[in-house]
mmCIF file of C-alpha atoms and ligand atoms in Angstrom:
data_model
loop_
_atom_site.group_PDB
_atom_site.id
_atom_site.type_symbol
_atom_site.label_atom_id
_atom_site.label_comp_id
_atom_site.label_asym_id
_atom_site.label_seq_id
_atom_site.Cartn_x
_atom_site.Cartn_y
_atom_site.Cartn_z
ATOM 1 C CA MET A 62 79.487 120.957 138.114
ATOM 2 C CA ILE A 63 80.498 121.986 141.546
ATOM 3 C CA PRO A 64 83.643 123.865 141.267
ATOM 4 C CA ILE A 65 86.500 122.535 142.743
ATOM 5 C CA PRO A 66 87.589 124.845 145.573
ATOM 6 C CA GLU A 67 84.022 124.410 146.816
ATOM 7 C CA ILE A 68 83.832 121.022 147.048
ATOM 8 C CA LEU A 69 87.681 121.557 148.812
ATOM 9 C CA ASN A 70 85.611 123.325 151.478
ATOM 10 C CA LYS A 71 83.327 120.063 152.111
ATOM 11 C CA PRO A 72 83.272 118.426 155.221
ATOM 12 C CA SER A 73 82.836 115.103 153.762
ATOM 13 C CA PHE A 74 83.008 114.324 149.788
ATOM 14 C CA SER A 75 80.130 112.365 147.848
ATOM 15 C CA LYS A 76 81.415 109.913 144.801
ATOM 16 C CA GLU A 77 80.251 112.245 142.275
ATOM 17 C CA GLU A 78 82.665 115.126 144.192
ATOM 18 C CA ILE A 79 85.314 112.599 144.447
ATOM 19 C CA VAL A 80 84.843 111.544 140.576
ATOM 20 C CA ALA A 81 85.490 115.592 139.655
ATOM 21 C CA LEU A 82 88.483 115.554 142.363
ATOM 22 C CA LEU A 83 90.254 112.498 140.413
ATOM 23 C CA ASN A 84 89.427 114.511 137.229
ATOM 24 C CA ALA A 85 90.907 117.540 138.428
ATOM 25 C CA SER A 86 94.010 119.104 135.847
ATOM 26 C CA GLY A 87 95.952 122.352 135.879
ATOM 27 C CA ALA A 88 95.238 124.825 138.561
ATOM 28 C CA GLU A 89 92.614 123.011 139.979
ATOM 29 C CA ARG A 90 94.336 119.944 140.897
ATOM 30 C CA GLN A 91 97.167 122.191 142.350
ATOM 31 C CA LEU A 92 94.779 123.285 144.595
ATOM 32 C CA LEU A 93 93.808 119.814 145.567
ATOM 33 C CA PHE A 94 97.436 119.208 146.196
ATOM 34 C CA GLU A 95 97.557 122.167 148.611
ATOM 35 C CA ARG A 96 94.956 121.523 150.493
ATOM 36 C CA ALA A 97 96.159 118.297 151.017
ATOM 37 C CA LEU A 98 99.256 118.904 152.399
ATOM 38 C CA GLU A 99 97.921 121.506 154.242
ATOM 39 C CA VAL A 100 95.988 118.854 155.951
ATOM 40 C CA LYS A 101 99.023 116.742 156.445
ATOM 41 C CA LEU A 102 101.155 119.137 158.264
ATOM 42 C CA CYS A 103 98.419 120.382 160.297
ATOM 43 C CA GLU A 104 96.725 116.861 161.240
ATOM 44 C CA VAL A 105 100.129 114.564 161.397
ATOM 45 C CA GLY A 106 103.049 117.063 160.718
ATOM 46 C CA ASN A 107 105.922 117.022 158.492
ATOM 47 C CA LYS A 108 107.218 113.640 159.819
ATOM 48 C CA VAL A 109 108.304 111.225 157.444
ATOM 49 C CA TYR A 110 108.400 107.419 158.883
ATOM 50 C CA PHE A 111 110.803 104.962 157.460
ATOM 51 C CA ARG A 112 110.031 101.150 156.934
ATOM 52 C CA GLY A 113 112.838 99.169 155.897
ATOM 53 C CA LEU A 114 111.149 96.784 153.495
ATOM 54 C CA ILE A 115 112.526 92.936 153.585
ATOM 55 C CA GLU A 116 111.131 90.943 150.572
ATOM 56 C CA PHE A 117 111.123 87.559 152.599
ATOM 57 C CA SER A 118 110.317 85.414 149.510
ATOM 58 C CA ASN A 119 109.359 85.270 146.443
ATOM 59 C CA VAL A 120 107.652 81.991 146.530
ATOM 60 C CA CYS A 121 103.629 82.411 146.396
ATOM 61 C CA SER A 122 100.850 79.757 145.978
ATOM 62 C CA LYS A 123 98.709 82.318 144.316
ATOM 63 C CA ASP A 124 98.274 83.707 140.736
ATOM 64 C CA CYS A 125 97.250 86.717 140.770
ATOM 65 C CA TYR A 126 96.775 88.091 136.699
ATOM 66 C CA TYR A 127 98.895 91.525 137.228
ATOM 67 C CA CYS A 128 101.381 89.712 139.208
ATOM 68 C CA GLY A 129 105.141 88.935 138.114
ATOM 69 C CA ILE A 130 105.819 86.084 141.002
ATOM 70 C CA ARG A 131 102.547 84.627 140.786
ATOM 71 C CA LYS A 132 103.148 81.036 140.770
ATOM 72 C CA SER A 133 102.500 80.227 136.990
ATOM 73 C CA ASN A 134 105.664 82.503 136.098
ATOM 74 C CA GLU A 135 108.055 79.998 135.172
ATOM 75 C CA LEU A 136 110.998 82.016 134.449
ATOM 76 C CA VAL A 137 111.075 83.561 137.756
ATOM 77 C CA LYS A 138 113.991 82.041 140.099
ATOM 78 C CA ARG A 139 112.218 81.532 142.937
ATOM 79 C CA TYR A 140 114.326 82.401 146.553
ATOM 80 C CA THR A 141 114.182 82.427 150.371
ATOM 81 C CA LEU A 142 115.968 84.490 152.920
ATOM 82 C CA SER A 143 117.593 82.602 154.953
ATOM 83 C CA ASP A 144 117.101 83.218 159.075
ATOM 84 C CA ASN A 145 120.529 85.017 159.039
ATOM 85 C CA GLU A 146 119.709 87.273 156.056
ATOM 86 C CA VAL A 147 116.544 88.286 157.570
ATOM 87 C CA LEU A 148 117.840 88.826 161.174
ATOM 88 C CA THR A 149 121.158 91.099 159.334
ATOM 89 C CA ALA A 150 118.486 93.112 157.318
ATOM 90 C CA ALA A 151 116.775 93.907 160.705
ATOM 91 C CA ARG A 152 119.441 94.873 162.430
ATOM 92 C CA PHE A 153 120.522 96.786 159.784
ATOM 93 C CA ALA A 154 117.132 98.561 159.931
ATOM 94 C CA PHE A 155 117.773 98.859 163.918
ATOM 95 C CA GLU A 156 121.109 100.199 163.662
ATOM 96 C CA ASN A 157 120.057 102.587 160.891
ATOM 97 C CA LYS A 158 116.831 104.112 163.336
ATOM 98 C CA TYR A 159 114.042 102.996 160.581
ATOM 99 C CA GLY A 160 111.572 102.691 163.361
ATOM 100 C CA SER A 161 110.325 99.997 161.640
ATOM 101 C CA ILE A 162 110.169 97.012 159.532
ATOM 102 C CA VAL A 163 107.723 95.354 156.774
ATOM 103 C CA LEU A 164 108.199 91.172 156.240
ATOM 104 C CA GLN A 165 106.533 91.040 152.950
ATOM 105 C CA SER A 166 106.756 87.910 150.917
ATOM 106 C CA GLY A 167 104.755 85.739 148.166
ATOM 107 C CA GLU A 168 101.807 83.666 150.023
ATOM 108 C CA ASN A 169 102.272 80.570 151.653
ATOM 109 C CA SER A 170 100.231 78.822 154.308
ATOM 110 C CA SER A 171 102.085 75.830 155.592
ATOM 111 C CA SER A 172 102.441 75.219 159.047
ATOM 112 C CA ALA A 173 106.452 75.394 158.718
ATOM 113 C CA PHE A 174 106.061 78.870 157.128
ATOM 114 C CA THR A 175 103.608 80.131 159.638
ATOM 115 C CA SER A 176 105.993 78.774 162.609
ATOM 116 C CA ARG A 177 109.146 80.527 161.150
ATOM 117 C CA ILE A 178 107.611 83.612 160.560
ATOM 118 C CA GLU A 179 106.703 83.458 164.305
ATOM 119 C CA ARG A 180 110.210 82.802 165.540
ATOM 120 C CA LEU A 181 111.779 85.418 163.343
ATOM 121 C CA ILE A 182 109.372 87.959 164.893
ATOM 122 C CA LYS A 183 110.322 87.167 167.981
ATOM 123 C CA GLU A 184 113.819 87.016 167.181
ATOM 124 C CA ILE A 185 113.752 90.427 165.466
ATOM 125 C CA LYS A 186 112.152 91.867 168.607
ATOM 126 C CA LYS A 187 115.080 90.124 170.996
ATOM 127 C CA LEU A 188 117.908 91.767 168.708
ATOM 128 C CA SER A 189 116.243 95.236 169.151
ATOM 129 C CA ASN A 190 115.371 95.184 172.696
ATOM 130 C CA ASP A 191 111.599 95.485 171.842
ATOM 131 C CA GLN A 192 112.189 98.607 170.141
ATOM 132 C CA LEU A 193 111.841 97.625 166.437
ATOM 133 C CA GLY A 194 107.928 97.987 164.864
ATOM 134 C CA ILE A 195 107.187 95.143 162.681
ATOM 135 C CA THR A 196 104.678 95.115 159.844
ATOM 136 C CA LEU A 197 103.692 92.236 158.163
ATOM 137 C CA SER A 198 102.633 91.719 154.545
ATOM 138 C CA LEU A 199 102.025 87.925 154.046
ATOM 139 C CA GLY A 200 98.731 88.104 152.245
ATOM 140 C CA GLU A 201 95.758 86.000 153.284
ATOM 141 C CA GLN A 202 96.019 83.428 156.428
ATOM 142 C CA ASP A 203 93.667 81.921 158.919
ATOM 143 C CA GLU A 204 93.052 84.114 162.173
ATOM 144 C CA GLU A 205 95.021 81.744 164.128
ATOM 145 C CA VAL A 206 97.878 82.151 162.204
ATOM 146 C CA TYR A 207 97.201 86.174 162.235
ATOM 147 C CA GLN A 208 96.871 85.587 165.737
ATOM 148 C CA ARG A 209 100.105 83.620 166.325
ATOM 149 C CA TRP A 210 101.945 86.589 164.732
ATOM 150 C CA PHE A 211 100.492 89.405 166.404
ATOM 151 C CA ASN A 212 101.290 87.195 170.013
ATOM 152 C CA ALA A 213 104.798 87.033 168.750
ATOM 153 C CA GLY A 214 105.357 90.996 168.377
ATOM 154 C CA ALA A 215 103.980 92.043 165.142
ATOM 155 C CA HIS A 216 101.527 95.100 165.429
ATOM 156 C CA ARG A 217 100.870 96.201 162.091
ATOM 157 C CA TYR A 218 99.490 94.230 158.619
ATOM 158 C CA LEU A 219 99.267 95.456 154.889
ATOM 159 C CA LEU A 220 96.826 93.537 153.022
ATOM 160 C CA ARG A 221 95.737 95.796 149.815
ATOM 161 C CA ILE A 222 92.193 94.822 148.795
ATOM 162 C CA GLU A 223 93.433 95.827 145.172
ATOM 163 C CA THR A 224 90.337 97.240 144.125
ATOM 164 C CA SER A 225 86.733 97.619 146.144
ATOM 165 C CA ASP A 226 84.691 96.357 143.230
ATOM 166 C CA ARG A 227 83.735 92.978 143.328
ATOM 167 C CA GLU A 228 83.473 92.385 139.221
ATOM 168 C CA LEU A 229 86.862 93.644 138.577
ATOM 169 C CA TYR A 230 88.552 91.981 141.194
ATOM 170 C CA ALA A 231 87.031 88.762 139.881
ATOM 171 C CA ARG A 232 88.577 89.761 136.383
ATOM 172 C CA LEU A 233 92.051 90.347 138.082
ATOM 173 C CA HIS A 234 92.394 87.052 139.710
ATOM 174 C CA PRO A 235 91.320 83.148 139.143
ATOM 175 C CA ALA A 236 88.075 81.976 140.378
ATOM 176 C CA ASP A 237 89.595 80.560 144.074
ATOM 177 C CA HIS A 238 90.996 84.150 145.045
ATOM 178 C CA ARG A 239 87.784 84.979 146.835
ATOM 179 C CA PHE A 240 86.989 88.976 147.108
ATOM 180 C CA ASP A 241 84.951 88.076 150.375
ATOM 181 C CA PHE A 242 87.712 85.924 151.856
ATOM 182 C CA ARG A 243 90.295 88.976 151.610
ATOM 183 C CA LEU A 244 87.796 90.880 153.083
ATOM 184 C CA GLY A 245 87.289 88.783 156.189
ATOM 185 C CA CYS A 246 90.870 88.912 156.462
ATOM 186 C CA LEU A 247 90.960 92.582 157.128
ATOM 187 C CA GLU A 248 88.204 92.409 159.624
ATOM 188 C CA THR A 249 89.669 89.914 161.509
ATOM 189 C CA LEU A 250 92.827 91.827 161.529
ATOM 190 C CA LYS A 251 91.170 95.084 162.871
ATOM 191 C CA LYS A 252 89.746 92.482 165.478
ATOM 192 C CA ILE A 253 92.667 90.893 166.918
ATOM 193 C CA GLY A 254 94.377 94.569 167.288
ATOM 194 C CA TYR A 255 96.893 94.901 164.299
ATOM 195 C CA GLN A 256 96.981 98.633 162.997
ATOM 196 C CA ALA A 257 95.141 97.621 159.600
ATOM 197 C CA GLY A 258 96.441 98.735 155.946
ATOM 198 C CA THR A 259 94.967 98.472 153.044
ATOM 199 C CA GLY A 260 95.390 100.072 149.714
ATOM 200 C CA VAL A 261 94.683 98.991 145.562
ATOM 201 C CA MET A 262 96.403 99.544 142.513
ATOM 202 C CA ILE A 263 95.529 102.580 140.002
ATOM 203 C CA GLY A 264 94.874 102.111 136.173
ATOM 204 C CA LEU A 265 94.205 98.883 136.216
ATOM 205 C CA PRO A 266 92.680 97.078 133.060
ATOM 206 C CA PHE A 267 88.978 97.866 132.985
ATOM 207 C CA GLN A 268 89.121 100.271 136.094
ATOM 208 C CA THR A 269 87.525 103.246 136.227
ATOM 209 C CA VAL A 270 87.549 107.036 137.913
ATOM 210 C CA GLU A 271 84.335 105.425 139.331
ATOM 211 C CA SER A 272 85.497 102.746 140.768
ATOM 212 C CA LEU A 273 88.589 104.537 142.315
ATOM 213 C CA ALA A 274 86.369 107.081 143.735
ATOM 214 C CA ASP A 275 84.473 104.131 145.523
ATOM 215 C CA ASP A 276 88.065 102.376 146.452
ATOM 216 C CA LEU A 277 88.626 105.598 148.688
ATOM 217 C CA LEU A 278 85.062 105.651 149.885
ATOM 218 C CA PHE A 279 85.482 102.057 151.180
ATOM 219 C CA MET A 280 88.896 102.741 152.442
ATOM 220 C CA LYS A 281 86.785 105.270 154.750
ATOM 221 C CA LYS A 282 84.087 103.051 155.265
ATOM 222 C CA PHE A 283 86.290 100.393 156.507
ATOM 223 C CA ASP A 284 87.899 103.181 158.600
ATOM 224 C CA VAL A 285 91.477 101.884 157.891
ATOM 225 C CA ASP A 286 94.506 103.085 159.916
ATOM 226 C CA MET A 287 96.778 102.982 156.731
ATOM 227 C CA VAL A 288 97.136 102.890 153.105
ATOM 228 C CA GLY A 289 99.304 102.201 150.482
ATOM 229 C CA MET A 290 98.343 102.577 146.930
ATOM 230 C CA GLY A 291 100.316 102.690 143.675
ATOM 231 C CA PRO A 292 100.401 102.775 140.373
ATOM 232 C CA TYR A 293 99.415 99.232 138.246
ATOM 233 C CA ILE A 294 102.766 98.451 136.083
ATOM 234 C CA GLU A 295 102.073 95.537 133.620
ATOM 235 C CA HIS A 296 104.853 92.553 133.980
ATOM 236 C CA ALA A 297 105.098 90.826 130.800
ATOM 237 C CA GLY A 298 105.196 87.482 132.331
ATOM 238 C CA THR A 299 101.181 87.702 133.627
ATOM 239 C CA PRO A 300 98.093 87.625 131.646
ATOM 240 C CA LEU A 301 97.109 91.042 132.012
ATOM 241 C CA TYR A 302 99.920 92.135 130.139
ATOM 242 C CA GLU A 303 97.682 91.518 126.692
ATOM 243 C CA TYR A 304 95.628 94.630 127.739
ATOM 244 C CA ARG A 305 98.808 96.944 127.959
ATOM 245 C CA GLY A 306 97.225 98.668 125.071
ATOM 246 C CA GLU A 307 94.640 99.622 126.755
ATOM 247 C CA LEU A 308 95.903 101.261 129.811
ATOM 248 C CA TRP A 309 95.872 104.593 130.778
ATOM 249 C CA ASP A 310 99.247 106.401 130.048
ATOM 250 C CA ILE A 311 101.378 105.541 132.562
ATOM 251 C CA GLN A 312 101.845 109.224 133.686
ATOM 252 C CA GLU A 313 98.578 109.383 133.596
ATOM 253 C CA ARG A 314 98.750 106.350 136.204
ATOM 254 C CA PHE A 315 100.847 108.223 138.023
ATOM 255 C CA MET A 316 99.276 111.660 138.375
ATOM 256 C CA MET A 317 95.812 109.785 139.184
ATOM 257 C CA THR A 318 97.785 107.849 142.027
ATOM 258 C CA LEU A 319 99.337 111.061 143.436
ATOM 259 C CA LYS A 320 95.240 112.634 143.290
ATOM 260 C CA MET A 321 94.124 109.434 144.820
ATOM 261 C CA VAL A 322 96.601 110.383 148.019
ATOM 262 C CA ALA A 323 95.581 113.818 148.156
ATOM 263 C CA ILE A 324 92.193 112.922 148.200
ATOM 264 C CA LEU A 325 92.366 110.289 150.789
ATOM 265 C CA ARG A 326 94.540 112.723 153.033
ATOM 266 C CA ILE A 327 91.500 115.414 152.867
ATOM 267 C CA MET A 328 88.924 112.327 153.669
ATOM 268 C CA MET A 329 90.661 110.245 156.279
ATOM 269 C CA LYS A 330 93.167 113.155 158.061
ATOM 270 C CA ASN A 331 95.174 111.444 160.487
ATOM 271 C CA ILE A 332 95.896 107.646 158.889
ATOM 272 C CA ASN A 333 99.423 106.880 157.798
ATOM 273 C CA ILE A 334 99.475 106.560 153.926
ATOM 274 C CA ALA A 335 102.395 105.144 151.609
ATOM 275 C CA ALA A 336 104.485 106.819 149.221
ATOM 276 C CA THR A 337 104.878 103.547 147.576
ATOM 277 C CA THR A 338 107.844 102.028 145.468
ATOM 278 C CA ALA A 339 105.670 101.910 142.188
ATOM 279 C CA LEU A 340 105.444 105.307 141.937
ATOM 280 C CA GLN A 341 109.284 105.635 142.196
ATOM 281 C CA ALA A 342 109.432 103.119 139.326
ATOM 282 C CA ILE A 343 107.849 105.537 136.875
ATOM 283 C CA ASP A 344 109.609 109.149 138.399
ATOM 284 C CA PRO A 345 112.704 108.746 140.338
ATOM 285 C CA LEU A 346 111.168 111.149 142.568
ATOM 286 C CA GLY A 347 107.940 109.585 142.398
ATOM 287 C CA ARG A 348 107.895 109.141 146.491
ATOM 288 C CA GLU A 349 109.032 112.423 147.227
ATOM 289 C CA LYS A 350 106.564 113.711 145.126
ATOM 290 C CA ALA A 351 103.398 111.944 146.891
ATOM 291 C CA VAL A 352 104.986 113.209 150.192
ATOM 292 C CA LYS A 353 104.235 116.580 149.605
ATOM 293 C CA VAL A 354 100.541 115.663 148.614
ATOM 294 C CA GLY A 355 99.538 113.886 151.902
ATOM 295 C CA ALA A 356 102.122 110.925 152.266
ATOM 296 C CA ASN A 357 103.827 110.333 155.255
ATOM 297 C CA ILE A 358 105.625 106.597 155.177
ATOM 298 C CA ILE A 359 108.406 105.409 153.133
ATOM 299 C CA MET A 360 109.429 102.220 152.851
ATOM 300 C CA PRO A 361 113.315 101.334 152.043
ATOM 301 C CA ASN A 362 114.309 98.693 150.788
ATOM 302 C CA ILE A 363 116.412 96.758 152.554
ATOM 303 C CA THR A 364 116.263 93.330 151.048
ATOM 304 C CA PRO A 365 119.822 92.013 150.564
ATOM 305 C CA GLY A 366 120.597 93.311 146.916
ATOM 306 C CA LYS A 367 121.178 89.998 145.176
ATOM 307 C CA TYR A 368 117.765 89.213 145.837
ATOM 308 C CA ARG A 369 116.084 92.091 144.378
ATOM 309 C CA ASN A 370 115.807 91.419 140.931
ATOM 310 C CA ASP A 371 113.815 88.332 141.585
ATOM 311 C CA TYR A 372 111.361 90.359 143.358
ATOM 312 C CA ALA A 373 109.973 91.720 140.235
ATOM 313 C CA LEU A 374 105.931 92.502 141.219
ATOM 314 C CA TYR A 375 106.257 94.639 138.065
ATOM 315 C CA GLU A 376 108.584 95.805 135.931
ATOM 316 C CA ASN A 377 110.927 98.720 135.998
ATOM 317 C CA LYS A 378 111.268 98.033 139.863
ATOM 318 C CA PRO A 379 113.711 100.602 141.233
ATOM 319 C CA CYS A 380 116.698 100.080 143.167
ATOM 320 C CA VAL A 381 117.446 96.233 142.034
ATOM 321 C CA ASP A 382 120.811 97.038 142.057
ATOM 322 C CA GLU A 383 121.785 98.564 144.913
ATOM 323 C CA GLU A 384 122.397 97.191 148.584
ATOM 324 C CA PRO A 385 120.729 98.722 151.758
ATOM 325 C CA ASP A 386 123.315 101.070 152.630
ATOM 326 C CA GLN A 387 122.993 102.614 149.590
ATOM 327 C CA CYS A 388 119.923 103.675 149.906
ATOM 328 C CA ASN A 389 120.344 105.352 153.508
ATOM 329 C CA GLY A 390 121.672 108.826 152.274
ATOM 330 C CA CYS A 391 119.739 109.129 148.688
ATOM 331 C CA LEU A 392 116.720 109.082 150.517
ATOM 332 C CA ASP A 393 117.841 111.390 152.939
ATOM 333 C CA ALA A 394 118.978 113.938 150.739
ATOM 334 C CA ARG A 395 116.162 113.725 148.603
ATOM 335 C CA LEU A 396 113.337 114.161 151.581
ATOM 336 C CA SER A 397 114.991 117.315 152.644
ATOM 337 C CA LEU A 398 113.509 118.573 149.249
ATOM 338 C CA THR A 399 109.906 118.078 150.585
ATOM 339 C CA ASP A 400 110.856 120.128 153.726
ATOM 340 C CA SER A 401 110.356 116.776 155.696
ATOM 341 C CA GLU A 402 111.699 115.547 158.673
ATOM 342 C CA ILE A 403 112.627 112.142 159.065
ATOM 343 C CA GLY A 404 111.341 110.657 162.576
ATOM 344 C CA TYR A 405 114.637 108.494 163.246
ATOM 345 C CA GLY A 406 113.962 105.646 165.552
ATOM 346 C CA GLU A 407 110.494 106.471 166.260
ATOM 347 C CA TRP A 408 107.560 103.788 165.331
ATOM 348 C CA GLY A 409 105.559 106.853 163.895
ATOM 349 C CA ASP A 410 102.270 104.401 164.579
ATOM 350 C CA SER A 411 99.091 105.818 162.723
ATOM 351 C CA LYS A 412 97.638 108.532 165.306
ATOM 352 C CA HIS A 413 94.078 107.784 163.584
ATOM 353 C CA PHE A 414 94.822 103.716 164.972
ATOM 354 C CA ARG A 415 95.827 105.405 168.642
ATOM 355 C CA GLU A 416 92.654 107.527 168.364
ATOM 356 C CA ARG A 417 90.380 104.357 167.044
ATOM 357 C CA LYS A 418 91.417 102.603 170.372
HETATM 358 N N1 SAH B 879 101.827 88.442 148.454
HETATM 359 C C1 SAH B 879 101.610 89.403 149.370
HETATM 360 C C2 SAH B 879 102.229 90.999 149.469
HETATM 361 C C3 SAH B 879 103.390 90.893 148.384
HETATM 362 S S1 SAH B 879 102.734 91.777 146.929
HETATM 363 C C4 SAH B 879 100.252 89.966 149.193
HETATM 364 O O1 SAH B 879 99.607 89.749 147.805
HETATM 365 O O2 SAH B 879 99.313 90.548 149.832
HETATM 366 C C5 SAH B 879 102.340 93.231 147.394
HETATM 367 C C6 SAH B 879 101.501 94.107 146.240
HETATM 368 O O3 SAH B 879 101.712 94.229 145.436
HETATM 369 C C7 SAH B 879 100.042 93.405 146.151
HETATM 370 O O4 SAH B 879 99.121 93.676 147.135
HETATM 371 C C8 SAH B 879 99.511 94.604 144.704
HETATM 372 O O5 SAH B 879 98.860 95.526 144.809
HETATM 373 C C9 SAH B 879 100.890 94.586 144.207
HETATM 374 N N2 SAH B 879 101.391 94.512 142.920
HETATM 375 C C10 SAH B 879 101.518 93.224 142.197
HETATM 376 N N3 SAH B 879 101.744 92.834 141.083
HETATM 377 C C11 SAH B 879 101.743 94.788 140.741
HETATM 378 C C12 SAH B 879 101.806 95.154 139.621
HETATM 379 N N4 SAH B 879 102.036 94.563 138.623
HETATM 380 N N5 SAH B 879 101.710 96.478 139.802
HETATM 381 C C13 SAH B 879 101.710 97.434 140.857
HETATM 382 N N6 SAH B 879 101.672 96.844 141.790
HETATM 383 C C14 SAH B 879 101.539 95.245 141.920
HETATM 384 FE FE1 SF4 B 880 101.239 86.288 145.151
HETATM 385 FE FE2 SF4 B 880 101.120 88.957 146.526
HETATM 386 FE FE3 SF4 B 880 101.436 88.582 143.990
HETATM 387 FE FE4 SF4 B 880 99.223 87.704 144.448
HETATM 388 S S1 SF4 B 880 100.171 89.628 144.733
HETATM 389 S S2 SF4 B 880 100.975 86.748 142.667
HETATM 390 S S3 SF4 B 880 99.721 86.739 146.435
HETATM 391 S S4 SF4 B 880 102.861 87.955 145.666
#
């Protein structure tokens, strides 16, 4: 087998080489992390950009087997923010110089939802003098819907493929959730002109290291602009909970996620990579650790505190007892531990996107 230092010196990685990097431990893993940080600082600099996350609604028409807010989970208290609550959160992000927001929710394809989002995008643009960047994470939609939201002023879209392995995808979703449709959505988003983001969960039941290597190769081939990857965390109200005894240990899922981030940074030098909230659910400094190995985006939660408990995609979600203004100082202080600067008031668009254009 090729030694890790030799792999790290290669201009691109084969699947076997990625598997070797994902299996690295001890000093070899440290070498990977150091190289990833070097690449990050050289290619995108030491700034971290904030995206204020607004969890708009936990009403969802889908039934993904891993997700706590799936429609069949009857224990969830369903909510949808009022216009005023969304605009107040957006104003908070603007006034605190977050630069951008992310509007995320369960999936809803009604025309009333489409129109409401379209109107809110325009209002958010207006209240921030066109200055707040808007990322959407509202699931699979028709091209016409994506186009309307783009025309209204959204310019980035996050749609995780969850896994690039079709067979695994089929085991994680009901039969009417189609891998090809999701892939088609990502293609449409790119065609329309969005900065397209995707990602996967790490440590899913039945997932292998080989499959994770394929995920990284998928992102490279698809030439995405942004990636958000996080550890899979089981939720008692989901069908996959029955496999909880067969999962990788939670710390292993955490470490595997850091390695995925680091390898991706080396493979796709100038994209935006998020340090995801699920990392923080496992380790209070999880996001900061991801920033140290290649991530450059953080999504502070700015959902009004009273709803946060109800947006439980997985268990132990952090910061559920806080209000938005409590996150501010806490992030500032902790990010300084990583020697990062915060790109206050900047969009921090993916450099990859600008160069792709
Ligand atoms: N409904 C939209 C957006 C909200 S879900 C969508 O599905 O695209 C956002 C992300 O949460 C999903 O893409 C999935 O990767 C992640 N997620 C859901 N359940 C999870 C779990 N149990 N552990 C970790 N991440 C999870
Ligand atoms: Fe709904 Fe998204 Fe959860 Fe699937 S992952 S059930 S689409 S919120």
